[in-house]
mmCIF file of C-alpha atoms and ligand atoms in Angstrom:
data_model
loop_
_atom_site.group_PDB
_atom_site.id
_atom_site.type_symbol
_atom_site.label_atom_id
_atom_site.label_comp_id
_atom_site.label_asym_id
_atom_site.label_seq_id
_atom_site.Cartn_x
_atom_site.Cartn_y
_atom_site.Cartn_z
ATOM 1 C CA UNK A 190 -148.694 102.269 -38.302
ATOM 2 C CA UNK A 191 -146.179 104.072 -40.329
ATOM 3 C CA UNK A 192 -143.175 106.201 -38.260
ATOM 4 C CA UNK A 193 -142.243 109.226 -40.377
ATOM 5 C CA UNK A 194 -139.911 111.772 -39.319
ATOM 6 C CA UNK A 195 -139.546 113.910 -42.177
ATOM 7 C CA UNK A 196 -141.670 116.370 -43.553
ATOM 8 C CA UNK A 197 -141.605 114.803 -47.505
ATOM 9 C CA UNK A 198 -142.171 111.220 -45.659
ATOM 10 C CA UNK A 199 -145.150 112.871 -44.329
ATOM 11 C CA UNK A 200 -146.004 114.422 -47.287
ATOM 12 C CA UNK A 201 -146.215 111.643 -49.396
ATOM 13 C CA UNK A 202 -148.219 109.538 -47.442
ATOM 14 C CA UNK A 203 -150.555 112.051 -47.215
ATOM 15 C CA UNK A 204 -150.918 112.849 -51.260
ATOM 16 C CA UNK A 205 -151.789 109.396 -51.608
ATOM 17 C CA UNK A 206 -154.732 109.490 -49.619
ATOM 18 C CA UNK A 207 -155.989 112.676 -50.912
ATOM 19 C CA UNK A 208 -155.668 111.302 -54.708
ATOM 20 C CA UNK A 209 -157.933 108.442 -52.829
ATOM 21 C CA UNK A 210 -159.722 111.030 -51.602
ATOM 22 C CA UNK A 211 -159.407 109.895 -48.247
ATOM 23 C CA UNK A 212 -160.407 112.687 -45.274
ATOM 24 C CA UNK A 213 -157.640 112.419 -42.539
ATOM 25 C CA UNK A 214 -157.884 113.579 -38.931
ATOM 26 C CA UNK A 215 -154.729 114.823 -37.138
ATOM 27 C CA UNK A 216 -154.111 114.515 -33.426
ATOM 28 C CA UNK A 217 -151.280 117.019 -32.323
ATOM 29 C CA UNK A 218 -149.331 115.795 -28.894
ATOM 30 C CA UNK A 219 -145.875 116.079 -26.597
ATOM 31 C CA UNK A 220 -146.115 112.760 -26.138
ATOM 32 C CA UNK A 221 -146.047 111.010 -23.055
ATOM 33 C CA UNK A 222 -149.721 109.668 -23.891
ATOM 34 C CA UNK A 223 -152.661 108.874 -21.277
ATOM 35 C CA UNK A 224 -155.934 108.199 -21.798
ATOM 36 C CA UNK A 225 -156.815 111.507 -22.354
ATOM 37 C CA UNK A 226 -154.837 111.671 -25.435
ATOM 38 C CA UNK A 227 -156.406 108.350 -26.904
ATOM 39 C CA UNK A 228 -160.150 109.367 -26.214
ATOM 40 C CA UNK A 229 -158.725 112.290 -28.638
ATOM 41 C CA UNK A 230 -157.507 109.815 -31.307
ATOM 42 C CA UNK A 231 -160.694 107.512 -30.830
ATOM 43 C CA UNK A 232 -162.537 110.983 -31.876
ATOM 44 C CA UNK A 233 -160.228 111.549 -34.470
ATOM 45 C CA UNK A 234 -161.053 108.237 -36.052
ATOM 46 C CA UNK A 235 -164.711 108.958 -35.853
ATOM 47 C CA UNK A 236 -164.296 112.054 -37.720
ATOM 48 C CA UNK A 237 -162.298 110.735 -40.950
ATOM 49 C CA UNK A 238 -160.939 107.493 -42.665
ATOM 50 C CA UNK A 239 -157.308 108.214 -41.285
ATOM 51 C CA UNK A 240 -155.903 109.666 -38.534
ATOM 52 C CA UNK A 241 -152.424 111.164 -38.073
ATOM 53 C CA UNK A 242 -150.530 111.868 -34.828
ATOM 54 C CA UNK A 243 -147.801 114.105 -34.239
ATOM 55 C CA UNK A 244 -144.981 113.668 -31.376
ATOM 56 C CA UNK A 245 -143.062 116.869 -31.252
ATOM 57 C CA UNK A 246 -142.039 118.133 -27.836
ATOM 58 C CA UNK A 247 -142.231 121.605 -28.740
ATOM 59 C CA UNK A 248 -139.618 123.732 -27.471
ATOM 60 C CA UNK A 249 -140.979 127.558 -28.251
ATOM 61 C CA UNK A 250 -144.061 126.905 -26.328
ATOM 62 C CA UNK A 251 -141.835 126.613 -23.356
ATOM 63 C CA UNK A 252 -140.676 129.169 -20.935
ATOM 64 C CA UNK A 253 -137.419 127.932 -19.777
ATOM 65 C CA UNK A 254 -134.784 124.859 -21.500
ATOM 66 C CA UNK A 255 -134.914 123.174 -18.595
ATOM 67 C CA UNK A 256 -138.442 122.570 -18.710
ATOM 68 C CA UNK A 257 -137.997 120.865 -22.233
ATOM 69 C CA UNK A 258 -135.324 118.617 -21.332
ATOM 70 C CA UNK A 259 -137.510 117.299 -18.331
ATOM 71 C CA UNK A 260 -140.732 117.098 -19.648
ATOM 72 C CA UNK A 261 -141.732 113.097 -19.547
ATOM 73 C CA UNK A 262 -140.575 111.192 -22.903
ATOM 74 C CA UNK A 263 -141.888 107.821 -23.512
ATOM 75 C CA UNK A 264 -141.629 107.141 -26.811
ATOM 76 C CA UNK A 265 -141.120 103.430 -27.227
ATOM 77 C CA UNK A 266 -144.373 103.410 -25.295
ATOM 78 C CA UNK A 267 -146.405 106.202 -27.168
ATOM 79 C CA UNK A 268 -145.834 104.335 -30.346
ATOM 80 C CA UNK A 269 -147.408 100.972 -29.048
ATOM 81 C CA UNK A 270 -150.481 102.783 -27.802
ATOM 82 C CA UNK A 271 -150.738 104.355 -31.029
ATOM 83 C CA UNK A 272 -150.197 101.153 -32.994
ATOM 84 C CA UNK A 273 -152.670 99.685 -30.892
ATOM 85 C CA UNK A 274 -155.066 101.822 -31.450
ATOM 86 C CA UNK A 275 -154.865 101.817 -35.152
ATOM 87 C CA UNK A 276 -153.452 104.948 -35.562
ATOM 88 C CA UNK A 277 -152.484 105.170 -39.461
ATOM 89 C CA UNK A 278 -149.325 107.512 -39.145
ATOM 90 C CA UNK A 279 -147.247 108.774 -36.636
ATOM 91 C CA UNK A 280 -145.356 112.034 -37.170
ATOM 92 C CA UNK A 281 -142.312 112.719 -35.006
ATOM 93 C CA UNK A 282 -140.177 115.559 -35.887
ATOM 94 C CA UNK A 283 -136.674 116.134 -34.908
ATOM 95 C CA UNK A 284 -136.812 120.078 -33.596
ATOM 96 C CA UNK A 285 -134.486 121.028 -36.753
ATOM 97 C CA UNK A 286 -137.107 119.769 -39.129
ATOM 98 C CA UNK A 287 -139.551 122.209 -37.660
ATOM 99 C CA UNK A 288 -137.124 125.018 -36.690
ATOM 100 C CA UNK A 289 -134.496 124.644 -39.448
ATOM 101 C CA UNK A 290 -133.621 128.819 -38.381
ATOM 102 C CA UNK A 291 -134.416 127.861 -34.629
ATOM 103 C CA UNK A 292 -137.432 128.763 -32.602
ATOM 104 C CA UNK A 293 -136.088 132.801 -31.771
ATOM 105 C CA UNK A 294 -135.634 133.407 -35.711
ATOM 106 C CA UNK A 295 -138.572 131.897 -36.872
ATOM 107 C CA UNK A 296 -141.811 133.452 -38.425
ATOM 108 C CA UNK A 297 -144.675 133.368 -35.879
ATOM 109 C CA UNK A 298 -147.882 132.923 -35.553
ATOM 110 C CA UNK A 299 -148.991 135.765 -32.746
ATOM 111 C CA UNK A 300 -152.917 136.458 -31.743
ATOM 112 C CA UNK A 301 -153.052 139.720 -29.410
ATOM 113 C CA UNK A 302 -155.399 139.436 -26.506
ATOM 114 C CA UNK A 303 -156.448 136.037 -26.249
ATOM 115 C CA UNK A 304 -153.115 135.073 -25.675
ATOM 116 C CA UNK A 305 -152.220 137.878 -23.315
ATOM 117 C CA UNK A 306 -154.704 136.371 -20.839
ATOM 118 C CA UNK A 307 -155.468 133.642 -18.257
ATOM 119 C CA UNK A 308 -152.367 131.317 -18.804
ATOM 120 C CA UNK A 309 -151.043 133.504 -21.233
ATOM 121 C CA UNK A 310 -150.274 136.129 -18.731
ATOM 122 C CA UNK A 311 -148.473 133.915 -16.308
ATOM 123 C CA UNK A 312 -146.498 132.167 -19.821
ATOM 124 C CA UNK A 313 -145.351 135.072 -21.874
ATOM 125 C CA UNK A 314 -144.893 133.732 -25.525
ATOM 126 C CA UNK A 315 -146.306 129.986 -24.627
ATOM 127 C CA UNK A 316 -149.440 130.277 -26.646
ATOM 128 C CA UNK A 317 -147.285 131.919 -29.984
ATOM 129 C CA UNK A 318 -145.136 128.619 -29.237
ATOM 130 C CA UNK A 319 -148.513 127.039 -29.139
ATOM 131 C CA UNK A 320 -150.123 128.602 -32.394
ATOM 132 C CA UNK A 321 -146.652 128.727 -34.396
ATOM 133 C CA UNK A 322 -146.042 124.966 -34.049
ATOM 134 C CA UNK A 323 -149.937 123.789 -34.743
ATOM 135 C CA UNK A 324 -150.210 126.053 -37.785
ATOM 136 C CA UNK A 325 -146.881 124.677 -39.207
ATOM 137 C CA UNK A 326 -148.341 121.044 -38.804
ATOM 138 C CA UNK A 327 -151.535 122.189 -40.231
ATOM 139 C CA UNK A 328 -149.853 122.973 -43.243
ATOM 140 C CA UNK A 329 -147.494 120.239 -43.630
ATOM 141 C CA UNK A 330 -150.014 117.588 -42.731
ATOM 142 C CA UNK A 331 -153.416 119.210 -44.270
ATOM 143 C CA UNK A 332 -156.029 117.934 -42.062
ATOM 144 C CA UNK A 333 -159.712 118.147 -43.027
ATOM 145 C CA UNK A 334 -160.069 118.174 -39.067
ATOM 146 C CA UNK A 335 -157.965 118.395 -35.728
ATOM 147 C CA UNK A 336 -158.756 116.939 -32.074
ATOM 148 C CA UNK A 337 -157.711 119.128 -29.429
ATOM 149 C CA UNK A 338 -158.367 118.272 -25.388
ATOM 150 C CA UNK A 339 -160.971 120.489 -23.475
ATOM 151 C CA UNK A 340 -158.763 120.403 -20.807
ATOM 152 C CA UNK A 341 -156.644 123.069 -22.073
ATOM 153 C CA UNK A 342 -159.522 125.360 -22.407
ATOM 154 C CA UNK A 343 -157.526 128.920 -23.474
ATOM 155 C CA UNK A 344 -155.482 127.008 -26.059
ATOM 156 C CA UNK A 345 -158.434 125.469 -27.674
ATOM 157 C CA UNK A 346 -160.709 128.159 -28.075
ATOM 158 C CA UNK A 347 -157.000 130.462 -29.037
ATOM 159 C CA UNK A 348 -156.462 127.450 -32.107
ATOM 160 C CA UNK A 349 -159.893 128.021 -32.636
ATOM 161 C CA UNK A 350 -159.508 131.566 -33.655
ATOM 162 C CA UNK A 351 -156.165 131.073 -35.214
ATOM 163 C CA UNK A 352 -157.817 128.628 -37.417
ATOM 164 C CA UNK A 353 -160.558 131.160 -38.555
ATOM 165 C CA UNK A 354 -158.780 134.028 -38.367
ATOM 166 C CA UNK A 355 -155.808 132.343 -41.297
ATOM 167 C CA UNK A 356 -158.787 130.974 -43.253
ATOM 168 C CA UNK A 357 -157.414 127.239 -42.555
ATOM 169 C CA UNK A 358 -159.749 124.738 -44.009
ATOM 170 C CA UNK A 359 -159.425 122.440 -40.769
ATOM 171 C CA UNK A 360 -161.978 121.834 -38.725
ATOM 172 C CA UNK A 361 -161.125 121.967 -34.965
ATOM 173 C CA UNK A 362 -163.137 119.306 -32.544
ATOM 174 C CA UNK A 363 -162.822 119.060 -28.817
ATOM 175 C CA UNK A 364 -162.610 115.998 -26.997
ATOM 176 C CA UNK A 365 -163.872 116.064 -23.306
ATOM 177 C CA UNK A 366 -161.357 116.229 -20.459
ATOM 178 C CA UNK A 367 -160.657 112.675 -18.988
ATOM 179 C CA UNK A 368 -160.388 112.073 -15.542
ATOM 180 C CA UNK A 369 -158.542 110.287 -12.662
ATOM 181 C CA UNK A 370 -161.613 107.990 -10.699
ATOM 182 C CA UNK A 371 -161.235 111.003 -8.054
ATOM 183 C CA UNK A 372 -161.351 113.974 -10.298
ATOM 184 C CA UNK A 373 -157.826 115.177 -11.239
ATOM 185 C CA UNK A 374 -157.782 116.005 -14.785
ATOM 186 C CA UNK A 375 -155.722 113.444 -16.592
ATOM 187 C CA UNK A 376 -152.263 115.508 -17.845
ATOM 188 C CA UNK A 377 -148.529 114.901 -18.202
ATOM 189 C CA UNK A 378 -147.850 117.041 -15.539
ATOM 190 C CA UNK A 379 -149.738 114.797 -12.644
ATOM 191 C CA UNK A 380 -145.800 113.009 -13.021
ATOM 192 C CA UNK A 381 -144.656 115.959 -11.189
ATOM 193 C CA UNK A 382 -146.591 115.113 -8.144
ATOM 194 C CA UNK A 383 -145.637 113.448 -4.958
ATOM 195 C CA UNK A 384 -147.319 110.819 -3.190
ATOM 196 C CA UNK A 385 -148.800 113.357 -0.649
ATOM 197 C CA UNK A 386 -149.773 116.051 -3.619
ATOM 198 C CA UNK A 387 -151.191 113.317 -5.713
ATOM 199 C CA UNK A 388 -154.052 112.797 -2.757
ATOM 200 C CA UNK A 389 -154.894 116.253 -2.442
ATOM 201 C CA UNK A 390 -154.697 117.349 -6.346
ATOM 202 C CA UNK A 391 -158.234 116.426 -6.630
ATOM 203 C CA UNK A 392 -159.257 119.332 -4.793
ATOM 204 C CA UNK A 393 -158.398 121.676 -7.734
ATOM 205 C CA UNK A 394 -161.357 119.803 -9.232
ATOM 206 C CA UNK A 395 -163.802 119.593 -6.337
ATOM 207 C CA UNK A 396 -163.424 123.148 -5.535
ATOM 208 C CA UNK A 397 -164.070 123.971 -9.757
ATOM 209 C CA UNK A 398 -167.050 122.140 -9.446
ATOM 210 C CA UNK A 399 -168.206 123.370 -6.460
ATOM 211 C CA UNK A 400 -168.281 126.891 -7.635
ATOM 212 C CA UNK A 401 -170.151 125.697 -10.964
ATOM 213 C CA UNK A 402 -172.578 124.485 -8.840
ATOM 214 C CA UNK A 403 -173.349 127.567 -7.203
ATOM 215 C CA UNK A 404 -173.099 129.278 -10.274
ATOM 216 C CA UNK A 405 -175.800 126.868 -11.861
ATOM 217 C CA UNK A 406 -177.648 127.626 -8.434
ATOM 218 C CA UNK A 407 -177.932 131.113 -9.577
ATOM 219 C CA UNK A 408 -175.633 132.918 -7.754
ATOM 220 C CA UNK A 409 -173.477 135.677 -10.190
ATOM 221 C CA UNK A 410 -171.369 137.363 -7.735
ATOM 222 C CA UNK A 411 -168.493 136.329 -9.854
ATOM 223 C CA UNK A 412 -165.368 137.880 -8.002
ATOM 224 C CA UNK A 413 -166.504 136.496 -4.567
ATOM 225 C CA UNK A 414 -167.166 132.883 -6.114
ATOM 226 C CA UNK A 415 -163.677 133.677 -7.650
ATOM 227 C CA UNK A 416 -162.289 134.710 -4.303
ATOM 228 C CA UNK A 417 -163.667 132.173 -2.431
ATOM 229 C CA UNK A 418 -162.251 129.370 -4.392
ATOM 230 C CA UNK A 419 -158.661 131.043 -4.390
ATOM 231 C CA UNK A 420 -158.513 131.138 -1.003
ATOM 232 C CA UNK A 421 -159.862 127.384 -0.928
ATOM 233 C CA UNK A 422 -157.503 126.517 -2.943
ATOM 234 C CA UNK A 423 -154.768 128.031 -0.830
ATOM 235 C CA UNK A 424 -156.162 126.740 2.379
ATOM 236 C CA UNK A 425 -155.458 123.477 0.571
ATOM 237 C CA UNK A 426 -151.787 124.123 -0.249
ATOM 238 C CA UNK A 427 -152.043 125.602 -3.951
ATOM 239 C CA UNK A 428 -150.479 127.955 -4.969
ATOM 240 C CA UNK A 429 -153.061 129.260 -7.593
ATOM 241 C CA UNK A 430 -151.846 131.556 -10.377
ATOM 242 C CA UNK A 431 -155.849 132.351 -11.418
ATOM 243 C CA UNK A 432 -158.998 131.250 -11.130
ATOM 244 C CA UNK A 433 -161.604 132.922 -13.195
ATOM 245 C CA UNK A 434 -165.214 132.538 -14.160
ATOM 246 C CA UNK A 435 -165.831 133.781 -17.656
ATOM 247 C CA UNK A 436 -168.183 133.190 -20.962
ATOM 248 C CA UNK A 437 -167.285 130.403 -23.261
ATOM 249 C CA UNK A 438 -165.770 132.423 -25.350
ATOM 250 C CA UNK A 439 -163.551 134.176 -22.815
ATOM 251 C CA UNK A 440 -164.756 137.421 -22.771
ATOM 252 C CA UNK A 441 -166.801 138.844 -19.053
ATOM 253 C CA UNK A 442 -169.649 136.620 -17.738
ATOM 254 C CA UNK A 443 -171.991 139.354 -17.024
ATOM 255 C CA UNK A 444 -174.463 139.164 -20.058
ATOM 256 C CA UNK A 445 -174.041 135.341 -20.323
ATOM 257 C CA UNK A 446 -176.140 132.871 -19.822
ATOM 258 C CA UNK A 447 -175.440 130.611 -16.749
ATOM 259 C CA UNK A 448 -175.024 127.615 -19.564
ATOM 260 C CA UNK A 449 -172.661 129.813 -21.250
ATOM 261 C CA UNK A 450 -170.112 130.492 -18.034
ATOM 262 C CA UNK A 451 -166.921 128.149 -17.758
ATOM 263 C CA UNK A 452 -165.078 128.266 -14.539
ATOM 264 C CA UNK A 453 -160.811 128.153 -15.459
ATOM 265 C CA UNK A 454 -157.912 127.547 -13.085
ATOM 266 C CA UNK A 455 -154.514 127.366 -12.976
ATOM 267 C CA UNK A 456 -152.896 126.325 -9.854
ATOM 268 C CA UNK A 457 -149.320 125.324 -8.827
ATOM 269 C CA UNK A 458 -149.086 122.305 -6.079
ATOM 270 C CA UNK A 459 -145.411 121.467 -5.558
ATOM 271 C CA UNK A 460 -143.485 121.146 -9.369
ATOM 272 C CA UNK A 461 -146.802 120.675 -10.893
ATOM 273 C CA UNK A 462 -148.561 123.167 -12.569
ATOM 274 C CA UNK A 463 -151.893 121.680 -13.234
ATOM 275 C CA UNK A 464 -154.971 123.335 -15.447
ATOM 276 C CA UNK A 465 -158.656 121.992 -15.184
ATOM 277 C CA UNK A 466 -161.810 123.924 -15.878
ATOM 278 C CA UNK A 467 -165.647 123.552 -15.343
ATOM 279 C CA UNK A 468 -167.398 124.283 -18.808
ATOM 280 C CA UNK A 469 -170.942 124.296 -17.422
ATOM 281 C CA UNK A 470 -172.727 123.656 -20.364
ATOM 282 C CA UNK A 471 -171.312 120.060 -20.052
ATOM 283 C CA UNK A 472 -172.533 119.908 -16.878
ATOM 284 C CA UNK A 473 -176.050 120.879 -17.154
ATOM 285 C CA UNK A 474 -176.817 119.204 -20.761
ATOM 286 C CA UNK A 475 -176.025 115.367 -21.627
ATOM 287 C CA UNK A 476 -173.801 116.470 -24.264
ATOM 288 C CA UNK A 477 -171.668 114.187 -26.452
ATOM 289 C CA UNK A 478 -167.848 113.310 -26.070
ATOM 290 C CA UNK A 479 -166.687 115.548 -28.539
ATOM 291 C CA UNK A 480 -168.441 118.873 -29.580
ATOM 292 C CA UNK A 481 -167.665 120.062 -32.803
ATOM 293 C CA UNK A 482 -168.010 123.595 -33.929
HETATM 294 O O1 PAF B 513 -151.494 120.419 -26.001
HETATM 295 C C1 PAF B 513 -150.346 120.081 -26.365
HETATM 296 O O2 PAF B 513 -149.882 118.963 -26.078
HETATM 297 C C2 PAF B 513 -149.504 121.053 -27.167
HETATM 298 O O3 PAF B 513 -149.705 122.361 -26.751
HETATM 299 C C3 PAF B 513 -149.714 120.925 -28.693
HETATM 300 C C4 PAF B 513 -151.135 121.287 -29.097
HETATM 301 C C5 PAF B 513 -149.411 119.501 -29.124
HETATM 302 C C6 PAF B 513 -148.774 121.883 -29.426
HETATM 303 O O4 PAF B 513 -147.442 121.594 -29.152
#
């Protein structure tokens, strides 16, 4: 696996390929990798000949400095999992090669709405950081096709529309969310937890998939399933910032079809913020790891 820092590094590497006409799938990531960022590279790799993943902790998508200088770095270690999984090159950035005028004077990338909701309301500015950084690695690197996690429902479907919206020729895939053996979503934030959280994070999934349930049961009294699992939650020692039921696409449920709902949370337990969702479509059909568009 080739290390490149710099964006003509990168560049080169990646003219060659495309004189061998050689399709190349691009993994974005903070780093800190689990096994829910290599089931995204192992999709990656069945989606082109080679497969490029980015490190880049990315500061704009944050809301405070603090929060970037704690957020988990293993690099030495990221870089043998990616070796090891045949990963063809590894991009890692210094901020000043993507910021060169610094994240508050740069051009951004900003999609009203979609942004303003969900986690985007509770983040202010964390999906532009989001849509900024991904769009300038789109057009350094030139994908034919990007791998983003399910997990992170909003930001998905928000690249999604990014991607359409600025006529990028990538096309975005979605990997599945990977899970703990007891539920909990795998994520970099799960470091945040202690011992005691760590048993009862699981919850955030149980009680996500017991109101899919009910909704695949039939019932569509969305705000009292909503309500119900808040207070759960609570009972339970979150501190949830949301938890909403809406249609895939993120507009209101109430002309969707019960395969079309996804259930979304957000909910604080100690330092940890953690995310998970129910998309229910997964749950009632066998579908695939990955579901392109
Ligand atoms: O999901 C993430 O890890 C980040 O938001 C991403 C897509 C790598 C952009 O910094």
């Amino acid at each position: 696996m080739k290390t490149v820092r710099d964006i003509a590094a990168a560049r080169k590497v990646l003219a060659e390929w495309r004189d061998r006409q050689l399709s190349v799938a691009l993994v974005p990531t903070m780093g800190n990798l689990h096994p829910g960022h290599l089931s995204l590279l192992q999709i990656a790799a069945e989606y082109a000949e080679r497969v490029v993943a980015t490190i880049f902790v990315n500061p704009m998508q944050f809301d405070k400095q603090d929060e970037v200088t704690r957020y988990p770095r293993t690099f030495k270690e990221d870089r043998e999992k990616l070796n090891a999984l045949g990963v063809d090159v590894l991009f890692c950035p210094d901020t000043s090669v993507i910021y060169p005028h610094g994240t508050e004077l740069t051009t951004r990338v900003e999609l009203p709405g979609l942004t303003e909701i969900l986690c985007g309301a509770h983040r202010p500015g964390h999906f532009t950081g989001v849509t900024t950084v991904v769009t300038k690695l789109f057009n350094i690197l030139q994908p034919d096709v990007a791998v983003f996690g399910e997990k992170d429902y909003q930001q998905l479907h928000v690249l999604r529309r990014v991607t359409e919206d600025l006529n990028m020729p990538v096309r975005i895939v979605a990997g599945r969310t990977i899970r703990e053996s007891d539920g909990l979503a795998m994520s970099s934030r799960n470091h945040y937890l202690s011992a005691a959280e760590r048993e009862r994070a699981p919850q955030l999934h149980g009680t996500l998939m017991h109101t899919a349930k009910q909704l695949i049961s039939g019932d569509r009294d969305f705000s009292r399933l909503e309500r119900s699992a808040t207070l759960k939650l609570r009972n339970a020692g979150f501190k949830p910032e949301y938890v909403r039921i809406l249609a895939s696409d993120l507009g209101g449920p109430e002309q969707s079809a019960v395969s079309d709902l996804i259930v979304l949370a957000a909910a604080w337990l100690g330092e940890a913020r953690l995310l998970d969702n129910m998309i229910l479509r997964n749950l009632m059909h066998d579908a695939p790891h990955a579901s392109a568009r």
